[in-house]
């Protein structure tokens, strides 16, 4: 029997508001523990939550960008449970009546987007293994939860969906997308079923996976685990599991809680959230240009191929970087080539994000200009670029101090060509007998002789002339 995977993702995104969801406390990440807290977010008796309007607008933005129906009336409920990081004893979350319904990201259905507050954070093993600490700074941080339909069929598809979703949220400036800091977290629901079957199998939910790589590994592991169980005739239990990165496995955390365990009920401290058409229209008018529209504009405005435009606009900071480069040196195709080949490879290699590099767009644009002006050759440019990435130094300075200026002195190149032709008598014979494909070999040899600094155009010309 062959099986297929069925996957649905629940993604929590932290909204980029300055203050928390129901109080005026700061959302600053990395603050000293328990400094961004007040009686409201620490759940003191008799305090009242007040909804953050900017958070609602950010949630509406996400809903509109994901083609959801924004609900005129949504309701905050209390989700009751006990945990030491939750002083109130309940989490405020939209439940039966979320803000957004029925959207999609490409072909993947978005069931709902609802608003909720985050809980605090427990810290274990800070020296004394018998003691745990609690940091309440994260209590009541504004989140949206984006719930996909069970429409994904492989780990790669799920990771792809998550990447696109992250891209959109970052474009909208509603979330910074930082998975390491937990601003974007994902629960993956995974089940398997025989290919062709219409019914869904029992699912396991893998909690709080915080990198694209882990999402993929965790889902793949889970598919394999479930398949092996089913093939042995064992049943899948509905449960919550955790990804153990060190061992590369998912582990059972607890049996899956049911909604009724939480005793949801509308929070009597909060009025229903009413969003009228005028408000939606106002928010809609503030939506920024998203990836798709930007890619189209790049094609028409800069005349670059659609492929380049799609790659460059996948992430907003990269698109901005490209545009800044073009502003400094109007050579869009050359810049696009350099970014897609050299820059993106190095980002991957060095595990850096575009916003983390030391090379400014102006510097990269200048370096590409230096190739055009014949100051440096394409191959030397690669060396210069590496140095720029390492040190953030200006390309001019690197070229000067390292003596990398391209040699366009015909006398020097002629001397090198003559030396090579005198040495390579066999190859010269081969060339003269009509096998002109050895020409490239001569170019390479001359370049090597001149430590890569010769102007390649001149090398070609002079070689042709000398070879007759
Ligand atoms: P809960 O909030 O209790 O986790 P939901 O019904 O809201 O439950 O579903 C959460 C996620 O699980 C959704 O993304 C949905 O697409 C996905 N899902 C539901 N059933 C299955 C299943 N059988 N296999 C895989 N994913 C599923
Ligand atoms: Mg869930
Ligand atoms: Zn507070």
Coordinates of C-alpha atoms and ligand atoms in Angstrom, one line a residue:
X1 CA 0.0 0.0 0.0
X2 CA 1.2 3.5 -0.9
X3 CA 0.5 6.4 1.5
X4 CA 0.3 10.1 1.0
X5 CA 0.8 12.8 3.7
X6 CA -1.8 15.3 4.7
X7 CA -0.5 18.4 6.4
X8 CA -2.0 21.6 7.8
X9 CA 0.0 24.4 9.4
X10 CA -1.0 26.7 12.3
X11 CA 1.4 29.7 12.2
X12 CA 1.8 32.2 15.0
X13 CA 3.1 35.5 13.9
X14 CA 4.0 38.2 16.4
X15 CA 2.7 41.6 15.3
X16 CA 5.1 44.5 15.1
X17 CA 3.2 46.9 17.4
X18 CA 5.1 49.1 19.8
X19 CA 2.8 48.0 22.7
X20 CA 1.2 44.8 23.8
X21 CA -2.3 43.6 22.8
X22 CA -4.3 44.7 25.9
X23 CA -2.0 47.1 27.8
X24 CA 0.6 49.8 27.1
X25 CA 3.7 47.7 28.0
X26 CA 6.5 47.7 25.5
X27 CA 7.0 44.8 23.1
X28 CA 10.8 45.3 22.9
X29 CA 12.5 42.0 22.4
X30 CA 15.5 41.2 24.6
X31 CA 14.5 43.5 27.5
X32 CA 15.6 42.5 31.0
X33 CA 13.2 39.8 32.3
X34 CA 10.0 41.1 33.9
X35 CA 10.6 44.7 33.1
X36 CA 7.9 45.1 30.3
X37 CA 5.0 44.2 32.6
X38 CA 2.1 45.8 34.3
X39 CA -1.0 44.8 36.4
X40 CA -3.0 44.0 33.2
X41 CA -0.6 41.7 31.4
X42 CA 0.4 39.9 34.7
X43 CA -3.3 39.2 35.4
X44 CA -3.8 41.2 38.6
X45 CA -7.4 40.9 39.9
X46 CA -9.6 43.9 39.0
X47 CA -7.6 45.1 36.0
X48 CA -9.2 45.6 32.6
X49 CA -7.8 44.8 29.1
X50 CA -8.0 47.5 26.4
X51 CA -7.6 46.3 22.8
X52 CA -4.7 47.7 20.7
X53 CA -6.1 49.3 17.6
X54 CA -2.8 49.1 15.6
X55 CA -2.7 45.3 16.3
X56 CA -6.2 45.0 14.8
X57 CA -5.2 46.9 11.7
X58 CA -2.1 44.7 11.2
X59 CA -4.3 41.6 11.5
X60 CA -6.7 43.1 8.9
X61 CA -3.7 43.8 6.6
X62 CA -2.6 40.1 6.9
X63 CA -6.2 39.0 6.2
X64 CA -6.5 41.2 3.1
X65 CA -3.2 40.1 1.7
X66 CA -4.2 36.5 2.1
X67 CA -7.6 37.1 0.4
X68 CA -9.7 36.5 3.6
X69 CA -13.2 37.7 4.3
X70 CA -12.8 40.2 7.2
X71 CA -15.6 39.6 9.7
X72 CA -17.6 42.6 10.7
X73 CA -17.9 41.2 14.2
X74 CA -15.3 39.0 16.0
X75 CA -15.2 38.0 19.6
X76 CA -12.4 37.5 22.1
X77 CA -12.8 34.4 24.3
X78 CA -11.0 33.1 27.3
X79 CA -9.1 29.8 26.8
X80 CA -8.7 28.5 30.3
X81 CA -5.7 26.5 31.4
X82 CA -3.1 26.5 34.2
X83 CA 0.6 26.9 33.5
X84 CA 3.2 28.9 35.5
X85 CA 3.9 31.2 32.5
X86 CA 0.2 32.2 32.4
X87 CA -0.6 34.3 35.5
X88 CA -4.2 35.0 34.5
X89 CA -5.1 31.4 34.2
X90 CA -6.5 31.9 30.8
X91 CA -5.3 33.2 27.4
X92 CA -7.4 35.7 25.5
X93 CA -7.9 34.4 22.0
X94 CA -10.5 34.7 19.3
X95 CA -12.2 31.3 19.0
X96 CA -15.6 30.7 17.5
X97 CA -15.7 34.1 15.8
X98 CA -12.3 35.0 14.4
X99 CA -11.4 38.2 12.6
X100 CA -10.6 36.6 9.2
X101 CA -12.1 33.6 7.4
X102 CA -11.7 31.8 4.1
X103 CA -8.6 33.1 2.5
X104 CA -5.9 31.4 0.4
X105 CA -2.2 31.5 -0.4
X106 CA -1.8 30.3 -3.9
X107 CA -3.8 27.1 -3.9
X108 CA -3.6 26.5 -0.2
X109 CA -6.8 27.4 1.7
X110 CA -6.5 29.6 4.8
X111 CA -9.3 28.5 7.1
X112 CA -9.0 31.5 9.5
X113 CA -6.8 34.1 11.0
X114 CA -7.5 35.0 14.6
X115 CA -5.9 37.4 17.1
X116 CA -4.7 36.3 20.5
X117 CA -2.2 37.1 23.2
X118 CA 1.0 35.3 23.9
X119 CA 1.9 33.7 27.2
X120 CA 5.1 34.3 29.3
X121 CA 8.3 32.2 29.1
X122 CA 9.8 29.6 31.5
X123 CA 13.6 29.4 31.8
X124 CA 15.1 26.2 33.1
X125 CA 18.6 25.2 34.2
X126 CA 20.0 28.7 34.7
X127 CA 22.6 27.2 37.1
X128 CA 20.4 25.4 39.6
X129 CA 18.6 22.5 38.0
X130 CA 16.1 22.5 40.8
X131 CA 15.0 26.1 40.1
X132 CA 12.9 27.4 37.1
X133 CA 12.5 31.1 36.3
X134 CA 9.6 32.8 34.7
X135 CA 9.8 35.9 32.4
X136 CA 6.5 37.6 31.9
X137 CA 7.7 40.1 29.3
X138 CA 6.1 38.0 26.6
X139 CA 2.7 37.9 28.4
X140 CA 0.1 39.5 26.2
X141 CA 2.3 40.1 23.2
X142 CA 0.1 40.5 20.1
X143 CA -0.2 37.5 17.9
X144 CA -2.1 36.4 14.9
X145 CA -2.6 32.7 14.2
X146 CA -2.9 31.7 10.6
X147 CA -4.5 28.3 10.1
X148 CA -4.2 26.6 6.8
X149 CA -6.5 23.9 5.4
X150 CA -5.2 20.3 5.4
X151 CA -4.0 21.0 1.8
X152 CA -0.3 20.4 1.9
X153 CA 1.0 17.0 0.7
X154 CA 4.7 17.0 1.5
X155 CA 7.3 18.5 3.8
X156 CA 8.8 20.5 1.0
X157 CA 5.4 21.9 0.1
X158 CA 4.8 22.9 3.7
X159 CA 8.1 24.6 4.0
X160 CA 7.4 26.4 0.7
X161 CA 4.1 27.6 2.0
X162 CA 5.7 28.8 5.2
X163 CA 8.4 30.7 3.3
X164 CA 5.8 32.4 1.1
X165 CA 3.7 33.3 4.2
X166 CA 6.7 34.7 6.0
X167 CA 7.5 36.7 2.9
X168 CA 4.0 38.3 2.8
X169 CA 4.0 39.1 6.5
X170 CA 7.4 40.8 6.2
X171 CA 6.3 42.7 3.1
X172 CA 3.3 43.9 5.0
X173 CA 5.5 45.0 7.9
X174 CA 3.2 43.3 10.3
X175 CA 5.8 40.8 11.5
X176 CA 9.6 40.7 11.4
X177 CA 9.5 37.0 10.5
X178 CA 12.4 36.2 12.8
X179 CA 12.0 32.5 13.5
X180 CA 15.0 32.2 15.9
X181 CA 13.6 34.9 18.2
X182 CA 10.1 33.2 18.0
X183 CA 8.4 36.0 16.1
X184 CA 7.2 33.3 13.7
X185 CA 6.4 29.8 15.0
X186 CA 4.7 26.9 13.4
X187 CA 2.7 24.0 14.5
X188 CA 2.6 21.2 11.9
X189 CA -0.4 18.8 11.8
X190 CA 0.5 15.7 10.0
X191 CA -1.4 12.6 9.1
X192 CA -1.2 9.9 6.4
X193 CA -3.8 8.1 4.3
X194 CA -3.7 5.5 1.5
X195 CA -3.3 7.2 -1.8
X196 CA -6.8 7.6 -3.4
X197 CA -8.6 7.6 0.0
X198 CA -10.8 10.6 0.6
X199 CA -10.9 10.4 4.4
X200 CA -8.2 11.9 6.6
X201 CA -6.2 9.8 9.0
X202 CA -5.6 10.6 12.6
X203 CA -3.2 13.5 13.0
X204 CA -0.3 14.3 15.2
X205 CA 0.5 17.9 15.9
X206 CA 4.2 18.9 16.2
X207 CA 4.4 22.1 18.3
X208 CA 6.5 25.2 17.9
X209 CA 8.9 24.4 15.2
X210 CA 11.1 27.4 14.7
X211 CA 13.1 27.1 11.5
X212 CA 12.3 26.1 7.9
X213 CA 14.8 23.3 8.1
X214 CA 13.3 21.9 11.2
X215 CA 9.8 22.1 9.8
X216 CA 10.9 20.0 6.9
X217 CA 12.8 17.5 8.9
X218 CA 10.1 17.2 11.5
X219 CA 7.4 16.5 9.0
X220 CA 9.5 14.0 7.0
X221 CA 10.3 12.2 10.2
X222 CA 6.6 12.2 11.3
X223 CA 5.5 10.8 7.9
X224 CA 8.0 8.0 8.1
X225 CA 7.1 7.2 11.7
X226 CA 3.3 7.1 11.0
X227 CA 3.8 5.0 7.8
X228 CA 5.9 2.4 9.7
X229 CA 3.3 2.2 12.5
X230 CA 0.4 1.8 10.0
X231 CA 2.3 -0.8 8.1
X232 CA 2.8 -2.8 11.3
X233 CA -0.9 -2.7 11.8
X234 CA -0.7 -0.2 14.7
X235 CA -2.9 2.8 15.2
X236 CA -1.9 6.4 15.2
X237 CA -2.8 8.2 18.4
X238 CA -4.0 11.8 18.2
X239 CA -1.3 13.7 20.2
X240 CA 0.9 16.6 20.6
X241 CA 4.6 16.0 19.7
X242 CA 7.8 17.9 20.0
X243 CA 10.7 18.1 17.5
X244 CA 14.0 17.0 19.1
X245 CA 16.6 18.6 16.8
X246 CA 19.6 16.9 18.5
X247 CA 18.3 13.4 17.8
X248 CA 16.3 14.2 14.7
X249 CA 13.0 12.7 16.0
X250 CA 9.6 13.8 17.1
X251 CA 8.6 12.8 20.7
X252 CA 5.2 12.5 22.3
X253 CA 4.5 15.4 24.7
X254 CA 0.9 14.9 25.7
X255 CA -2.3 13.4 24.3
X256 CA -4.1 16.0 22.3
X257 CA -6.4 18.2 24.3
X258 CA -9.9 18.8 23.1
X259 CA -11.5 22.2 22.8
X260 CA -13.9 21.5 25.6
X261 CA -11.0 21.0 28.0
X262 CA -10.4 24.7 27.7
X263 CA -13.9 25.8 28.6
X264 CA -13.8 28.7 26.1
X265 CA -16.3 31.5 26.8
X266 CA -16.5 35.1 25.5
X267 CA -14.3 37.4 27.7
X268 CA -16.8 39.5 29.6
X269 CA -14.1 42.3 30.0
X270 CA -14.0 42.9 26.2
X271 CA -16.6 44.1 23.8
X272 CA -17.1 42.4 20.5
X273 CA -14.6 43.8 17.9
X274 CA -16.6 45.6 15.2
X275 CA -14.8 46.3 11.9
X276 CA -16.9 48.2 9.4
X277 CA -16.4 48.5 5.7
X278 CA -15.0 52.0 5.9
X279 CA -12.2 50.9 8.3
X280 CA -11.4 47.9 6.0
X281 CA -11.2 50.3 3.0
X282 CA -8.9 52.6 4.9
X283 CA -6.6 49.8 5.9
X284 CA -6.7 48.4 2.3
X285 CA -5.5 51.8 1.0
X286 CA -2.3 51.4 3.2
X287 CA -1.3 48.0 1.9
X288 CA 2.2 48.2 0.4
X289 CA 3.2 46.8 -2.9
X290 CA 3.5 43.0 -2.5
X291 CA 6.0 40.6 -4.2
X292 CA 3.9 39.8 -7.2
X293 CA 3.2 43.4 -8.1
X294 CA 6.8 44.3 -7.5
X295 CA 8.1 41.6 -9.7
X296 CA 5.8 42.8 -12.6
X297 CA 7.1 46.4 -12.0
X298 CA 10.7 45.2 -12.0
X299 CA 10.2 43.6 -15.5
X300 CA 8.7 46.7 -17.0
X301 CA 10.7 49.3 -15.1
X302 CA 14.2 47.7 -15.2
X303 CA 13.8 45.4 -18.2
X304 CA 15.0 42.4 -16.4
X305 CA 13.7 38.9 -17.1
X306 CA 10.7 37.6 -15.2
X307 CA 12.8 34.9 -13.7
X308 CA 15.2 37.5 -12.2
X309 CA 12.3 39.6 -11.0
X310 CA 10.7 36.7 -9.2
X311 CA 13.9 35.8 -7.4
X312 CA 14.8 39.4 -6.4
X313 CA 11.3 40.2 -5.1
X314 CA 10.7 37.0 -3.0
X315 CA 12.0 38.9 0.0
X316 CA 11.4 42.6 0.5
X317 CA 14.8 43.5 1.9
X318 CA 16.4 41.8 -1.2
X319 CA 14.1 43.8 -3.5
X320 CA 15.0 47.0 -1.7
X321 CA 18.7 46.1 -1.9
X322 CA 18.5 45.6 -5.7
X323 CA 16.6 48.9 -6.2
X324 CA 19.2 50.8 -4.1
X325 CA 22.0 49.3 -6.3
X326 CA 20.2 50.4 -9.5
X327 CA 19.8 53.9 -8.1
X328 CA 23.5 54.1 -7.6
X329 CA 24.4 52.5 -11.0
X330 CA 21.8 52.2 -13.7
X331 CA 22.8 48.7 -14.9
X332 CA 19.8 46.6 -13.7
X333 CA 20.7 43.3 -15.6
X334 CA 24.3 43.4 -14.5
X335 CA 23.3 44.1 -10.9
X336 CA 20.7 41.4 -11.0
X337 CA 23.2 38.8 -12.3
X338 CA 25.7 39.7 -9.7
X339 CA 23.1 39.5 -6.9
X340 CA 21.6 36.2 -8.1
X341 CA 24.9 34.5 -8.7
X342 CA 27.6 35.8 -6.4
X343 CA 25.7 37.5 -3.6
X344 CA 23.0 34.9 -3.0
X345 CA 25.5 32.1 -3.1
X346 CA 27.6 33.8 -0.4
X347 CA 24.6 34.5 1.7
X348 CA 23.8 30.9 1.7
X349 CA 27.4 29.9 2.3
X350 CA 27.8 32.3 5.2
X351 CA 24.3 31.7 6.5
X352 CA 23.6 35.4 6.4
X353 CA 20.4 37.3 5.7
X354 CA 20.6 40.3 3.2
X355 CA 20.1 42.8 6.0
X356 CA 23.1 41.4 7.9
X357 CA 25.8 42.0 5.4
X358 CA 28.4 44.7 5.6
X359 CA 28.4 45.6 1.8
X360 CA 26.1 48.5 1.1
X361 CA 24.1 48.6 -2.1
X362 CA 26.2 51.7 -3.1
X363 CA 29.4 49.8 -2.7
X364 CA 28.2 46.8 -4.7
X365 CA 26.9 49.1 -7.5
X366 CA 30.3 50.9 -7.5
X367 CA 32.2 47.6 -7.8
X368 CA 30.0 46.5 -10.8
X369 CA 30.7 49.9 -12.3
X370 CA 34.4 49.3 -12.0
X371 CA 34.1 46.1 -14.1
X372 CA 32.3 48.1 -16.8
X373 CA 34.9 50.8 -16.8
X374 CA 37.6 48.2 -17.2
X375 CA 39.2 49.1 -13.8
X376 CA 39.0 45.5 -12.7
X377 CA 38.3 42.3 -14.5
X378 CA 35.3 40.0 -13.8
X379 CA 37.5 37.5 -12.1
X380 CA 39.3 40.0 -9.9
X381 CA 35.9 41.4 -9.0
X382 CA 35.1 38.1 -7.3
X383 CA 38.1 38.5 -5.1
X384 CA 37.2 42.1 -4.4
X385 CA 33.7 41.1 -3.6
X386 CA 34.8 38.5 -1.0
X387 CA 36.9 41.1 0.6
X388 CA 34.0 43.5 0.7
X389 CA 31.8 40.9 2.4
X390 CA 34.5 40.1 5.0
X391 CA 35.4 43.7 5.9
X392 CA 32.8 46.1 4.5
X393 CA 35.6 48.0 2.9
X394 CA 35.0 50.2 -0.2
X395 CA 35.9 48.5 -3.5
X396 CA 38.1 51.3 -4.5
X397 CA 40.2 51.0 -1.4
X398 CA 40.5 47.2 -1.8
X399 CA 41.6 47.5 -5.4
X400 CA 44.2 50.2 -4.5
X401 CA 45.7 48.6 -1.4
X402 CA 45.9 45.1 -3.0
X403 CA 47.1 46.4 -6.3
X404 CA 44.3 44.7 -8.2
X405 CA 43.8 47.3 -10.9
X406 CA 43.3 45.7 -14.3
X407 CA 46.3 45.9 -16.7
X408 CA 45.2 47.5 -19.9
X409 CA 48.8 48.4 -20.9
X410 CA 49.1 46.6 -24.3
X411 CA 52.8 46.4 -24.0
X412 CA 52.6 44.3 -20.9
X413 CA 49.9 42.1 -22.3
X414 CA 51.8 41.6 -25.6
X415 CA 54.9 40.5 -23.6
X416 CA 52.8 38.0 -21.7
X417 CA 51.2 36.7 -24.9
X418 CA 54.6 36.3 -26.6
X419 CA 55.9 34.4 -23.6
X420 CA 53.0 31.9 -23.6
X421 CA 53.1 31.4 -27.4
X422 CA 56.9 30.7 -27.2
X423 CA 56.4 28.2 -24.5
X424 CA 53.3 26.4 -26.0
X425 CA 54.7 25.5 -29.4
X426 CA 52.6 22.3 -29.6
X427 CA 49.4 24.1 -28.9
X428 CA 50.3 26.8 -31.4
X429 CA 50.7 24.0 -34.0
X430 CA 47.4 22.5 -33.1
X431 CA 45.7 26.0 -33.4
X432 CA 47.3 26.6 -36.8
X433 CA 46.2 23.2 -38.1
X434 CA 42.6 24.5 -37.7
X435 CA 41.7 23.3 -34.2
X436 CA 40.9 26.8 -33.0
X437 CA 39.2 25.5 -29.8
X438 CA 42.6 25.7 -28.1
X439 CA 42.2 29.5 -28.2
X440 CA 40.5 29.5 -24.7
X441 CA 43.5 27.7 -23.4
X442 CA 45.8 30.5 -24.5
X443 CA 43.5 33.1 -22.9
X444 CA 43.6 31.2 -19.6
X445 CA 47.4 30.8 -19.7
X446 CA 47.9 34.6 -20.4
X447 CA 45.5 35.5 -17.6
X448 CA 47.4 33.2 -15.2
X449 CA 50.7 34.7 -16.3
X450 CA 49.3 38.1 -15.4
X451 CA 47.7 37.0 -12.1
X452 CA 44.2 37.5 -13.5
X453 CA 44.7 41.3 -13.9
X454 CA 44.9 41.6 -17.6
X455 CA 42.0 43.2 -19.5
X456 CA 40.3 40.2 -21.1
X457 CA 39.2 42.1 -24.1
X458 CA 42.8 43.1 -24.9
X459 CA 44.1 39.6 -24.2
X460 CA 41.7 38.3 -26.8
X461 CA 42.6 40.9 -29.4
X462 CA 46.3 40.6 -29.0
X463 CA 46.2 36.8 -29.0
X464 CA 44.1 36.8 -32.3
X465 CA 46.6 39.1 -33.9
X466 CA 49.7 37.2 -32.8
X467 CA 48.2 33.8 -33.8
X468 CA 47.5 35.2 -37.2
Ligands
LIG1 P1 -6.7 22.5 16.7 O1 -6.8 24.0 16.8 O2 -7.2 21.7 17.8 O3 -5.3 22.1 16.4 P2 -8.1 22.6 14.1 O4 -9.3 21.9 13.7 O5 -8.2 24.1 14.2 O6 -7.5 22.0 15.4 O7 -6.9 22.2 13.0 C1 -5.7 22.7 13.1 C2 -4.9 22.3 11.9 O8 -4.9 20.9 11.6 C3 -5.4 23.0 10.6 O9 -4.3 23.5 9.9 C4 -5.9 21.8 9.8 O10 -5.8 22.0 8.4 C5 -5.1 20.7 10.3 N1 -5.7 19.3 10.2 C6 -6.9 19.0 10.6 N2 -7.1 17.7 10.4 C7 -6.0 17.2 9.9 C8 -5.6 15.8 9.5 N3 -6.3 14.8 9.6 N4 -4.3 15.7 9.0 C9 -3.5 16.8 8.9 N5 -3.8 18.0 9.3 C10 -5.1 18.2 9.8
LIG2 MG1 -3.6 23.2 16.9
LIG3 ZN1 1.3 45.2 30.5

